[in-house]
Amino acid sequence: MILITGGAGYIGSHCALYLKKAGYDLVVLDNLSEGHQEALQTDNFCHVDLADISSLKEVFKKYPIKAVIHFAASCYVGESVSKPQKYYRNNVVNTLNLLDTMIESNVKNIVFSSTCATYGNPEYTPIDENHPQNPINTYGTTKLMIEKILEDYDRAYGLKYKTLRYFNAAGADNSRDIGESHNPETHLIPLILEIASGKREKIKIFGNDYDTPDGTCIRDYIHVNDLSSAHKLALEKLLAGSDSNFYNLGTGKGISVQEIINISEKVTGKTIKKEFAQRRPGDPPILFADNKKARLELNWTPEYNKIDDIISTAWNWEQNRKY
Ligand code: UFG
């Protein structure tokens, strides 16, 4: 059985669906602070907060867990800068609770959700896994701290990990049953699509004076189901006894905020009203992945290589949202 923490959240629920379709037995742990009951993919649901160590221990006693996929975290770059306390507690302290419970229960395989935000301002692009890690926001710092904790726990306790550094997760499963839904929404593509569907008036472009071709920030948008396939491959490697390692998950293509708006207009057939605003603190100008390592070592191939297709799946969800 595989434990998925944060399995009611956006990426966690997509990964749970993907693993369920592949025949895995799952147990999902979520405190439902950000996640959605409607997104759950299994009846084995534990409404538990990782801060609650005794309930966490009960989960490990109740289910025969072989490996953990750890999504549960606070993940807003902007909020992490204004509320660092929340991020250090929820991301770092609560992950320690999880890891200690795993060691105590002799569960020694974990797939960990890390982020390209651990790299900070790029010294070169595309960013490979050897790029220096100097995060410029608290969110990235918390994820880097956990990466270091995992290295130490492997050395000392033999905990094996596959750390996956996601670039910008986007899109939704074609079933239209699950999709991206944050409250409040802060992510670029869902905000733009809410404008297209008439729920919002306009998008603020955070900075148009970056050193990029059109002055707006560049990111690498990776389809959430492509993230899921990488998790399955990483999990299978761990279960087969493979060693600890870390991988970038991105398409390798950088797309600007302005380009996202243009393509969203094309996909939806609507005009997206926009205005230029101040830069958002903690935003690096350009982030896109060198994904060769994951392709070669995990045999991972992202299937969504066109941003139009990724936005189309998100638009499908936006028009049929269940939550
Ligand atoms: N942006 C705007 N206006 C908005 C919202 C976003 O211009 O209203 C811009 C941002 O400044 C950024 C880009 O759109 O340049 C993407 O922003 P998102 O908030 O959608 O995503 P982030 O890049 O900030 O963060 C995401 C995930 C993090 C992850 C990070 C890695 O939310 O968990 O990617 O870059 F760590």
mmCIF file of C-alpha atoms in Angstrom, residues 56-235:
data_model
loop_
_atom_site.group_PDB
_atom_site.id
_atom_site.type_symbol
_atom_site.label_atom_id
_atom_site.label_comp_id
_atom_site.label_asym_id
_atom_site.label_seq_id
_atom_site.Cartn_x
_atom_site.Cartn_y
_atom_site.Cartn_z
ATOM 1 C CA LEU A 56 0.095 9.915 12.204
ATOM 2 C CA LYS A 57 1.478 6.908 14.070
ATOM 3 C CA GLU A 58 -1.993 5.330 14.018
ATOM 4 C CA VAL A 59 -2.057 5.619 10.210
ATOM 5 C CA PHE A 60 1.199 3.688 9.978
ATOM 6 C CA LYS A 61 -0.122 1.054 12.406
ATOM 7 C CA LYS A 62 -3.416 0.646 10.568
ATOM 8 C CA TYR A 63 -2.138 0.274 6.988
ATOM 9 C CA PRO A 64 0.662 -1.914 5.561
ATOM 10 C CA ILE A 65 2.500 1.034 4.000
ATOM 11 C CA LYS A 66 5.431 0.215 1.720
ATOM 12 C CA ALA A 67 6.261 3.704 0.506
ATOM 13 C CA VAL A 68 5.170 7.318 0.900
ATOM 14 C CA ILE A 69 4.591 10.000 -1.708
ATOM 15 C CA HIS A 70 4.775 13.271 0.175
ATOM 16 C CA PHE A 71 2.823 16.140 -1.404
ATOM 17 C CA ALA A 72 1.396 17.785 1.715
ATOM 18 C CA ALA A 73 2.819 21.298 1.989
ATOM 19 C CA SER A 74 1.997 24.985 1.815
ATOM 20 C CA CYS A 75 2.964 26.090 -1.669
ATOM 21 C CA TYR A 76 2.338 29.777 -2.406
ATOM 22 C CA VAL A 77 5.538 31.603 -3.252
ATOM 23 C CA GLY A 78 4.104 35.049 -2.385
ATOM 24 C CA GLU A 79 2.534 33.949 0.911
ATOM 25 C CA SER A 80 5.716 32.181 1.971
ATOM 26 C CA VAL A 81 7.540 35.515 1.954
ATOM 27 C CA SER A 82 4.911 37.263 4.099
ATOM 28 C CA LYS A 83 4.144 34.264 6.403
ATOM 29 C CA PRO A 84 7.419 32.342 6.840
ATOM 30 C CA GLN A 85 6.314 30.900 10.191
ATOM 31 C CA LYS A 86 3.502 28.964 8.502
ATOM 32 C CA TYR A 87 5.910 27.594 5.882
ATOM 33 C CA TYR A 88 8.676 26.485 8.263
ATOM 34 C CA ARG A 89 6.108 24.756 10.497
ATOM 35 C CA ASN A 90 3.936 23.124 7.881
ATOM 36 C CA ASN A 91 6.673 22.203 5.424
ATOM 37 C CA VAL A 92 9.778 21.537 7.518
ATOM 38 C CA VAL A 93 8.523 20.575 11.007
ATOM 39 C CA ASN A 94 5.621 18.484 9.737
ATOM 40 C CA THR A 95 7.844 16.684 7.240
ATOM 41 C CA LEU A 96 10.170 15.785 10.125
ATOM 42 C CA ASN A 97 7.150 14.315 11.921
ATOM 43 C CA LEU A 98 6.404 12.222 8.855
ATOM 44 C CA LEU A 99 10.006 11.069 8.341
ATOM 45 C CA ASP A 100 10.448 10.149 12.012
ATOM 46 C CA THR A 101 7.224 8.155 11.968
ATOM 47 C CA MET A 102 8.380 6.398 8.804
ATOM 48 C CA ILE A 103 11.719 5.419 10.366
ATOM 49 C CA GLU A 104 9.976 4.246 13.535
ATOM 50 C CA SER A 105 7.594 2.146 11.410
ATOM 51 C CA ASN A 106 10.438 0.841 9.233
ATOM 52 C CA VAL A 107 9.030 2.417 6.048
ATOM 53 C CA LYS A 108 12.084 3.551 4.127
ATOM 54 C CA ASN A 109 10.924 4.728 0.703
ATOM 55 C CA ILE A 110 9.725 8.232 -0.062
ATOM 56 C CA VAL A 111 9.015 10.247 -3.198
ATOM 57 C CA PHE A 112 9.292 13.903 -2.230
ATOM 58 C CA SER A 113 7.728 16.929 -3.942
ATOM 59 C CA SER A 114 10.407 19.535 -4.297
ATOM 60 C CA THR A 115 10.527 22.508 -6.614
ATOM 61 C CA CYS A 116 12.538 24.537 -9.072
ATOM 62 C CA ALA A 117 12.106 27.342 -6.529
ATOM 63 C CA THR A 118 15.063 25.738 -4.690
ATOM 64 C CA TYR A 119 17.362 27.043 -7.452
ATOM 65 C CA GLY A 120 16.612 30.759 -6.980
ATOM 66 C CA ASN A 121 17.774 33.189 -9.657
ATOM 67 C CA PRO A 122 19.231 31.096 -12.459
ATOM 68 C CA GLU A 123 22.919 31.424 -13.218
ATOM 69 C CA TYR A 124 22.266 29.649 -16.513
ATOM 70 C CA THR A 125 19.324 28.089 -18.374
ATOM 71 C CA PRO A 126 18.047 25.501 -18.914
ATOM 72 C CA ILE A 127 18.491 24.630 -15.252
ATOM 73 C CA ASP A 128 19.957 21.182 -14.635
ATOM 74 C CA GLU A 129 20.089 19.343 -11.320
ATOM 75 C CA ASN A 130 23.666 20.523 -10.643
ATOM 76 C CA HIS A 131 22.671 24.180 -10.766
ATOM 77 C CA PRO A 132 23.457 25.879 -7.399
ATOM 78 C CA GLN A 133 20.484 25.962 -5.038
ATOM 79 C CA ASN A 134 20.050 29.467 -3.589
ATOM 80 C CA PRO A 135 16.305 29.985 -3.120
ATOM 81 C CA ILE A 136 15.014 33.571 -3.051
ATOM 82 C CA ASN A 137 11.722 32.826 -1.296
ATOM 83 C CA THR A 138 10.796 31.009 1.898
ATOM 84 C CA TYR A 139 8.833 28.340 0.054
ATOM 85 C CA GLY A 140 11.956 27.339 -1.887
ATOM 86 C CA THR A 141 14.044 27.477 1.289
ATOM 87 C CA THR A 142 11.703 25.085 3.128
ATOM 88 C CA LYS A 143 11.839 22.589 0.260
ATOM 89 C CA LEU A 144 15.643 22.823 0.099
ATOM 90 C CA MET A 145 15.846 22.220 3.858
ATOM 91 C CA ILE A 146 13.805 19.045 3.417
ATOM 92 C CA GLU A 147 16.083 17.925 0.571
ATOM 93 C CA LYS A 148 19.024 18.261 2.982
ATOM 94 C CA ILE A 149 17.162 16.442 5.759
ATOM 95 C CA LEU A 150 16.477 13.562 3.340
ATOM 96 C CA GLU A 151 20.194 13.303 2.476
ATOM 97 C CA ASP A 152 21.084 13.121 6.177
ATOM 98 C CA TYR A 153 18.302 10.625 6.939
ATOM 99 C CA ASP A 154 19.511 8.404 4.106
ATOM 100 C CA ARG A 155 23.094 8.460 5.444
ATOM 101 C CA ALA A 156 22.051 7.836 9.034
ATOM 102 C CA TYR A 157 18.904 5.684 8.772
ATOM 103 C CA GLY A 158 18.936 4.295 5.231
ATOM 104 C CA LEU A 159 15.805 6.219 4.189
ATOM 105 C CA LYS A 160 15.684 6.088 0.382
ATOM 106 C CA TYR A 161 14.218 9.028 -1.488
ATOM 107 C CA LYS A 162 13.487 10.267 -4.975
ATOM 108 C CA THR A 163 13.245 14.033 -4.832
ATOM 109 C CA LEU A 164 11.277 15.497 -7.739
ATOM 110 C CA ARG A 165 11.818 19.181 -8.458
ATOM 111 C CA TYR A 166 8.691 20.326 -10.256
ATOM 112 C CA PHE A 167 8.626 23.342 -12.468
ATOM 113 C CA ASN A 168 5.121 24.916 -12.858
ATOM 114 C CA ALA A 169 2.378 22.305 -12.592
ATOM 115 C CA ALA A 170 -0.549 23.059 -14.916
ATOM 116 C CA GLY A 171 -3.556 21.495 -16.633
ATOM 117 C CA ALA A 172 -6.069 18.910 -15.482
ATOM 118 C CA ASP A 173 -7.023 15.295 -16.069
ATOM 119 C CA ASN A 174 -9.226 14.758 -19.117
ATOM 120 C CA SER A 175 -11.888 13.051 -16.996
ATOM 121 C CA ARG A 176 -12.897 16.568 -15.827
ATOM 122 C CA ASP A 177 -13.462 15.026 -12.383
ATOM 123 C CA ILE A 178 -10.460 16.700 -10.795
ATOM 124 C CA GLY A 179 -8.510 19.868 -11.500
ATOM 125 C CA GLU A 180 -6.772 22.866 -10.014
ATOM 126 C CA SER A 181 -8.745 24.711 -7.337
ATOM 127 C CA HIS A 182 -7.030 26.896 -4.768
ATOM 128 C CA ASN A 183 -8.652 29.312 -2.376
ATOM 129 C CA PRO A 184 -7.595 32.006 -2.889
ATOM 130 C CA GLU A 185 -6.333 31.237 -6.391
ATOM 131 C CA THR A 186 -2.914 32.771 -7.060
ATOM 132 C CA HIS A 187 -1.629 30.747 -10.016
ATOM 133 C CA LEU A 188 -1.398 32.302 -13.430
ATOM 134 C CA ILE A 189 -3.274 29.863 -15.688
ATOM 135 C CA PRO A 190 -6.346 29.260 -13.471
ATOM 136 C CA LEU A 191 -6.625 33.012 -12.849
ATOM 137 C CA ILE A 192 -6.572 33.721 -16.582
ATOM 138 C CA LEU A 193 -9.175 31.025 -17.251
ATOM 139 C CA GLU A 194 -11.444 32.460 -14.559
ATOM 140 C CA ILE A 195 -11.311 35.724 -16.508
ATOM 141 C CA ALA A 196 -12.197 33.840 -19.701
ATOM 142 C CA SER A 197 -15.204 32.293 -17.958
ATOM 143 C CA GLY A 198 -16.366 35.664 -16.635
ATOM 144 C CA LYS A 199 -15.594 35.068 -12.944
ATOM 145 C CA ARG A 200 -12.840 37.647 -12.752
ATOM 146 C CA GLU A 201 -12.246 40.956 -14.426
ATOM 147 C CA LYS A 202 -8.561 41.157 -15.293
ATOM 148 C CA ILE A 203 -5.125 39.689 -14.738
ATOM 149 C CA LYS A 204 -2.340 41.709 -13.168
ATOM 150 C CA ILE A 205 0.963 40.969 -14.862
ATOM 151 C CA PHE A 206 3.546 41.035 -12.081
ATOM 152 C CA GLY A 207 6.368 42.956 -13.745
ATOM 153 C CA ASN A 208 6.977 43.797 -17.407
ATOM 154 C CA ASP A 209 10.513 45.086 -16.921
ATOM 155 C CA TYR A 210 12.331 41.777 -16.482
ATOM 156 C CA ASP A 211 15.325 40.999 -18.657
ATOM 157 C CA THR A 212 13.310 38.668 -20.918
ATOM 158 C CA PRO A 213 12.218 39.129 -24.575
ATOM 159 C CA ASP A 214 8.798 40.630 -23.693
ATOM 160 C CA GLY A 215 9.714 41.834 -20.190
ATOM 161 C CA THR A 216 7.462 39.310 -18.379
ATOM 162 C CA CYS A 217 8.571 36.280 -16.336
ATOM 163 C CA ILE A 218 9.332 32.987 -18.020
ATOM 164 C CA ARG A 219 8.287 29.635 -16.537
ATOM 165 C CA ASP A 220 8.200 25.984 -17.618
ATOM 166 C CA TYR A 221 4.596 24.694 -17.433
ATOM 167 C CA ILE A 222 4.397 20.924 -17.013
ATOM 168 C CA HIS A 223 1.152 18.965 -17.269
ATOM 169 C CA VAL A 224 0.019 17.512 -13.960
ATOM 170 C CA ASN A 225 -0.441 14.032 -15.499
ATOM 171 C CA ASP A 226 3.156 14.124 -16.711
ATOM 172 C CA LEU A 227 4.164 14.829 -13.118
ATOM 173 C CA SER A 228 2.067 11.806 -12.097
ATOM 174 C CA SER A 229 3.794 9.490 -14.555
ATOM 175 C CA ALA A 230 7.186 10.584 -13.162
ATOM 176 C CA HIS A 231 5.998 9.814 -9.627
ATOM 177 C CA LYS A 232 4.975 6.328 -10.657
ATOM 178 C CA LEU A 233 8.353 5.705 -12.307
ATOM 179 C CA ALA A 234 10.231 7.069 -9.281
ATOM 180 C CA LEU A 235 8.125 4.968 -6.921
#
